[in-house]
PDB file of C-alpha atoms in Angstrom:
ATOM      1  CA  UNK A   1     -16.596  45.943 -66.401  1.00 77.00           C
ATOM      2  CA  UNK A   2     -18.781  44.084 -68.784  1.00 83.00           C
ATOM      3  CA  UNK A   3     -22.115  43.400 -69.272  1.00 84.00           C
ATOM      4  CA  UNK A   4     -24.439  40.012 -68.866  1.00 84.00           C
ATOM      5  CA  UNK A   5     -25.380  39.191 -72.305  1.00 83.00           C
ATOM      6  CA  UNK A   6     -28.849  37.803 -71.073  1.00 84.00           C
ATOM      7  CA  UNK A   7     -30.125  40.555 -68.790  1.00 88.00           C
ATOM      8  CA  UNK A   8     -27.433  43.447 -69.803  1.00 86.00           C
ATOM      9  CA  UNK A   9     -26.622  44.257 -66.127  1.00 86.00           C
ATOM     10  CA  UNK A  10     -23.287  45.028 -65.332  1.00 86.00           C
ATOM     11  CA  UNK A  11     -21.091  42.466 -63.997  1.00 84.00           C
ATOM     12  CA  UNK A  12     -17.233  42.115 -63.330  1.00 81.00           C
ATOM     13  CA  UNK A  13     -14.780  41.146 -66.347  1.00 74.00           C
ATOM     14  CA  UNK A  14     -13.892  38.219 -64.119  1.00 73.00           C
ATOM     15  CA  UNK A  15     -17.185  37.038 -62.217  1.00 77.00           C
ATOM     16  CA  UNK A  16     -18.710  33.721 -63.177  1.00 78.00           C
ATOM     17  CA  UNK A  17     -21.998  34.489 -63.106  1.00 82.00           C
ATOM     18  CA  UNK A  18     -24.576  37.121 -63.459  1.00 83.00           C
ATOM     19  CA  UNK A  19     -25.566  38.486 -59.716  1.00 84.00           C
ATOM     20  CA  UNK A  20     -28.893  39.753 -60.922  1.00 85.00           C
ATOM     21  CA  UNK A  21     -30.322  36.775 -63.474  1.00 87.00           C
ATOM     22  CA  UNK A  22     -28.299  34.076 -62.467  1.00 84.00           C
ATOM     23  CA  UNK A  23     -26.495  33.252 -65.839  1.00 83.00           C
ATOM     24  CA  UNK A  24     -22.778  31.893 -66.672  1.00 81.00           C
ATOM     25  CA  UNK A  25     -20.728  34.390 -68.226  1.00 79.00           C
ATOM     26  CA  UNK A  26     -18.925  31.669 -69.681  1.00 72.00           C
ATOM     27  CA  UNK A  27     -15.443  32.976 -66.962  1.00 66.00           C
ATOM     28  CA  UNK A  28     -13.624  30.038 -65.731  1.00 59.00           C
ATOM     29  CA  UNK A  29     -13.092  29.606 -62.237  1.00 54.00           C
ATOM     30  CA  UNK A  30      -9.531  28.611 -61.044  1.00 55.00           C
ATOM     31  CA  UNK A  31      -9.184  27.513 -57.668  1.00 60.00           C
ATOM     32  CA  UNK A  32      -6.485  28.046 -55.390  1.00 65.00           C
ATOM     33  CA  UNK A  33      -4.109  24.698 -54.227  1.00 71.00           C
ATOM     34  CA  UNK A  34      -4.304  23.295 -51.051  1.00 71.00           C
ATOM     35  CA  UNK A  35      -0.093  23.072 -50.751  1.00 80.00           C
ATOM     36  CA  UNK A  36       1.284  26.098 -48.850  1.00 92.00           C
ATOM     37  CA  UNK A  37       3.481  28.577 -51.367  1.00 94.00           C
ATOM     38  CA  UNK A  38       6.229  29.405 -49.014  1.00 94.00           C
ATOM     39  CA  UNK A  39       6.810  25.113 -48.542  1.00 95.00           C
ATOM     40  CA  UNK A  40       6.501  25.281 -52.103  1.00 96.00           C
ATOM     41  CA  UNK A  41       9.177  27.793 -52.958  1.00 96.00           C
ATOM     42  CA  UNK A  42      11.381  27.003 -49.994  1.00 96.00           C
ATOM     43  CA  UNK A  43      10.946  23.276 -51.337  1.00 96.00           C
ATOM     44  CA  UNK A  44      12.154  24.313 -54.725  1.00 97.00           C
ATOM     45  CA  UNK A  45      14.685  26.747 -53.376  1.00 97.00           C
ATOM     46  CA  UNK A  46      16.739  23.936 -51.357  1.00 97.00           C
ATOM     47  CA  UNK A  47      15.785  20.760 -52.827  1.00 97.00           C
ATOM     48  CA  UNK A  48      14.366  21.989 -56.631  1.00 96.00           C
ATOM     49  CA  UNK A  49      17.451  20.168 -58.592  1.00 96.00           C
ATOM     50  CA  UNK A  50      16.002  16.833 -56.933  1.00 97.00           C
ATOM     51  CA  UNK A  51      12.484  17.951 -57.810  1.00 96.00           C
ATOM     52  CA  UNK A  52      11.669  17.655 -54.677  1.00 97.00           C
ATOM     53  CA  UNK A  53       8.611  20.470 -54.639  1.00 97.00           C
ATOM     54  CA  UNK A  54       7.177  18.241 -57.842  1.00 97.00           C
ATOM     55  CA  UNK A  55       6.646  15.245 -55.787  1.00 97.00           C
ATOM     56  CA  UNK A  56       5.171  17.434 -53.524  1.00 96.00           C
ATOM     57  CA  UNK A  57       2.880  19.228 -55.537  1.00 95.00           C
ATOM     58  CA  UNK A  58       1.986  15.816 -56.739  1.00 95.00           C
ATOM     59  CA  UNK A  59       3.703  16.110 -60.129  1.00 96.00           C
ATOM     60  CA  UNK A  60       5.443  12.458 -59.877  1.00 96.00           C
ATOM     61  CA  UNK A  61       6.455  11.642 -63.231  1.00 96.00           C
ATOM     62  CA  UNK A  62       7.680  15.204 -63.438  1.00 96.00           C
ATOM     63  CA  UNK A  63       9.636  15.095 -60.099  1.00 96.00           C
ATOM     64  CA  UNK A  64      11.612  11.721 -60.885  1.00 97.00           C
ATOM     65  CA  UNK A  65      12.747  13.603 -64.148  1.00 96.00           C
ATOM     66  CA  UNK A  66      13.976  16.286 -62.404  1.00 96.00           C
ATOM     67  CA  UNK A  67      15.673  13.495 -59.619  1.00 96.00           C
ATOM     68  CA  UNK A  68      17.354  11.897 -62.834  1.00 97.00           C
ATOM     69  CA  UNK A  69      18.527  14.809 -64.406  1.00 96.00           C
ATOM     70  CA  UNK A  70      19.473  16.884 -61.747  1.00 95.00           C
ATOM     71  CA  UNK A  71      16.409  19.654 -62.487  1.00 94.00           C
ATOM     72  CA  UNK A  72      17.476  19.427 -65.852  1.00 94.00           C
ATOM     73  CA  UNK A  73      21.032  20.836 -65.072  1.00 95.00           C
ATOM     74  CA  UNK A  74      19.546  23.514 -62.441  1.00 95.00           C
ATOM     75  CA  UNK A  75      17.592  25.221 -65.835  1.00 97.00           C
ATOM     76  CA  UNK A  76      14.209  23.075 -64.777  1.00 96.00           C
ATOM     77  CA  UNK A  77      14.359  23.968 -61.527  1.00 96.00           C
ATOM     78  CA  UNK A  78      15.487  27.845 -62.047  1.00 97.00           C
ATOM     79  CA  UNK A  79      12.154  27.696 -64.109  1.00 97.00           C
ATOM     80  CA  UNK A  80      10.219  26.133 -61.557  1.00 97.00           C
ATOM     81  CA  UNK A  81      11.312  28.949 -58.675  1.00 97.00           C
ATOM     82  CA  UNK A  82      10.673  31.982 -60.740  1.00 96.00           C
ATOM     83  CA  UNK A  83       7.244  30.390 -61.609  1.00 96.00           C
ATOM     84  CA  UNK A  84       6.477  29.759 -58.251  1.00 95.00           C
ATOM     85  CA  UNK A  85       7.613  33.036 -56.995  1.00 95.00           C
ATOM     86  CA  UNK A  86       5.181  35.021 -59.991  1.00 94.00           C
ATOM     87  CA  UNK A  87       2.514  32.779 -58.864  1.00 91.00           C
ATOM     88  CA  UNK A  88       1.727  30.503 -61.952  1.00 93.00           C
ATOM     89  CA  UNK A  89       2.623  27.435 -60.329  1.00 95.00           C
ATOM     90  CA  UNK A  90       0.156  24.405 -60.624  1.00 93.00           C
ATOM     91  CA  UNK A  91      -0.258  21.332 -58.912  1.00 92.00           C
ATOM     92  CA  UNK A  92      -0.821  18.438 -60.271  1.00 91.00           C
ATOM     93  CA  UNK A  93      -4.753  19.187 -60.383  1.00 88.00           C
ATOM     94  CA  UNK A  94      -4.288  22.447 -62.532  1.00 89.00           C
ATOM     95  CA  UNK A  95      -5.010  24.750 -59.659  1.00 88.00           C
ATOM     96  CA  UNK A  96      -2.661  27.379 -58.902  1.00 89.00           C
ATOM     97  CA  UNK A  97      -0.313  27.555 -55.905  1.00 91.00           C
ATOM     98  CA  UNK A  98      -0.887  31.432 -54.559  1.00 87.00           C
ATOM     99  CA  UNK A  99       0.733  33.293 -51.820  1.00 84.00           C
ATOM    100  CA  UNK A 100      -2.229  33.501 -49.137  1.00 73.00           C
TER     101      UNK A 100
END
């Protein structure tokens, strides 16, 4: 727990704003992706060494490396599945593709 610097109630460590006074606690919101995370990780788990779950998370440039280079040998797209499967995936907007 911490406290609101402007009116000193307590407020969650992670809560954006102060429920009592109204004020930003400075936390930044991330918001969850709109893709699904099991076609995500099945994605990457069948087609990751064409980068196929890139283009689908709308990481383009990134996806047609990972086409030319075969996911980077299978190492790239290794990476990509155990990131997806700990849940620190991001699309292309920066939000972050969760299990639901």
């Amino acid at each position: 727990m911490a406290f609101c610097k402007e009116c000193g109630n307590e407020i969650n460590d992670k809560a954006a704003i102060c429920v009592k006074c109204g004020v930003e606690t400075g936390v930044k919101k991330t918001s969850s992706s709109e893709n699904e995370w099991l076609t995500v990780l099945l994605l990457s788990f069948f087609l990751g060494a064409f980068g196929v779950h890139r283009f689908y998370t709308g990481h383009t440039g990134t996806g047609i490396a990972m086409l030319l280079t075969f996911g980077g040998c299978g190492i790239w797209a290794l990476y990509d599945f155990i990131m997806i499967l700990l849940g620190k995936f991001k699309d292309s907007n920066g939000n972050i593709i969760e299990k639901n």
